[in-house]
């Protein structure tokens, strides 16, 4: 051994072992295994539902999101936000339980162990980033310079890579430990008694449940009354429906709306330009559909207006074309939204003129907004003034 390595080893031997400070018996393999299993489930469900939301908003050729059942996206996105919320106490508890392992010596036992430890950075870093940015997003608070959906999306892939590696590394230990305990060789060893373990895990589960119940009422209405931490009350807003983007903040004025016409352009037999009176003179159709915001709130309402497919027929558009709907709003990522052929063909896809029996409020998109079944709120464009075909 070189003199330098010798000295380094001497220092390491003398250094106090930070692991010794962790006296609680809850730094226990079985507790870690139980929390890890719960997190494996919540993160996988959260990841899958997040991917669904991503491909709906960023359509790819090989996947068509159905327009039915009408409330499916409301459900998947509610589950996305709820599993993310439930994961917060689970992650805090898990990091605390395994904390002694971070100080374990030798820090790297083998090449494989080194890789396993390195991959904790994307896993833990990614998870913390996802939970923090996701939570702030549900409160519509963006104290950062990056574009939330992209950053959240890429962090999810980084995290899931780390998660798969971690599950690969820990599956056998977790399985053994949960089945019969691991008094001999577990990495933290089994220190907790059965009752300590049950008490601790029960408390963490209660915390995760309470946080979920306290927020899920923004989309699951029966729990509205107890959801004290929910960022949104789904019943509060003009015409009983919340507003995300007001007309004022979108710089849409009453004068603009009054001067509005709706144009149907592109690959059609005849381009159209319709006034509100023209639209009102067409057959009106009514549908009860939710607005399901990606941020996790949702609210159902009764909408009335012209079927998009009737309008396309009037313009002589061939069925099966992709559309883009555009808004009066001048500058915004959400001033336009793609409409796939299956959505355009749905009998409940409306250019709505009325909400809950009244003309749309300006904040809800007066004179005309898109409302379609099974669709993220962000794609339900308000103040629609153009239907571009093909
Ligand atoms: N033109 C336009 N339409 C829009 C938006 C927008 O910013 N601009 N926001 C969308 C979002 S994020 C949601 S959730 C729904 C419902 O929001 P609202 O309650 O503000 O109508 O409208 C959508 N339509
Ligand atoms: Mo939204």
Tab-separated table of C-alpha atoms and ligand atoms in Angstrom, residues 244 291-295 297 376-379, ligand 2:
chain	number	residue	atom	x	y	z
A	244	UNK	CA	-57.827	29.044	-14.250
A	291	UNK	CA	-63.401	20.162	-17.039
A	292	UNK	CA	-60.469	18.131	-15.759
A	293	UNK	CA	-57.454	20.330	-15.224
A	294	UNK	CA	-54.005	18.750	-15.339
A	295	UNK	CA	-53.374	20.418	-11.989
A	297	UNK	CA	-59.080	19.771	-9.930
A	376	UNK	CA	-57.389	17.522	-20.260
A	377	UNK	CA	-58.726	20.953	-19.334
A	378	UNK	CA	-55.763	22.636	-20.900
A	379	UNK	CA	-56.960	21.443	-24.325
B	2	LIG	MO1	-55.752	23.447	-16.647
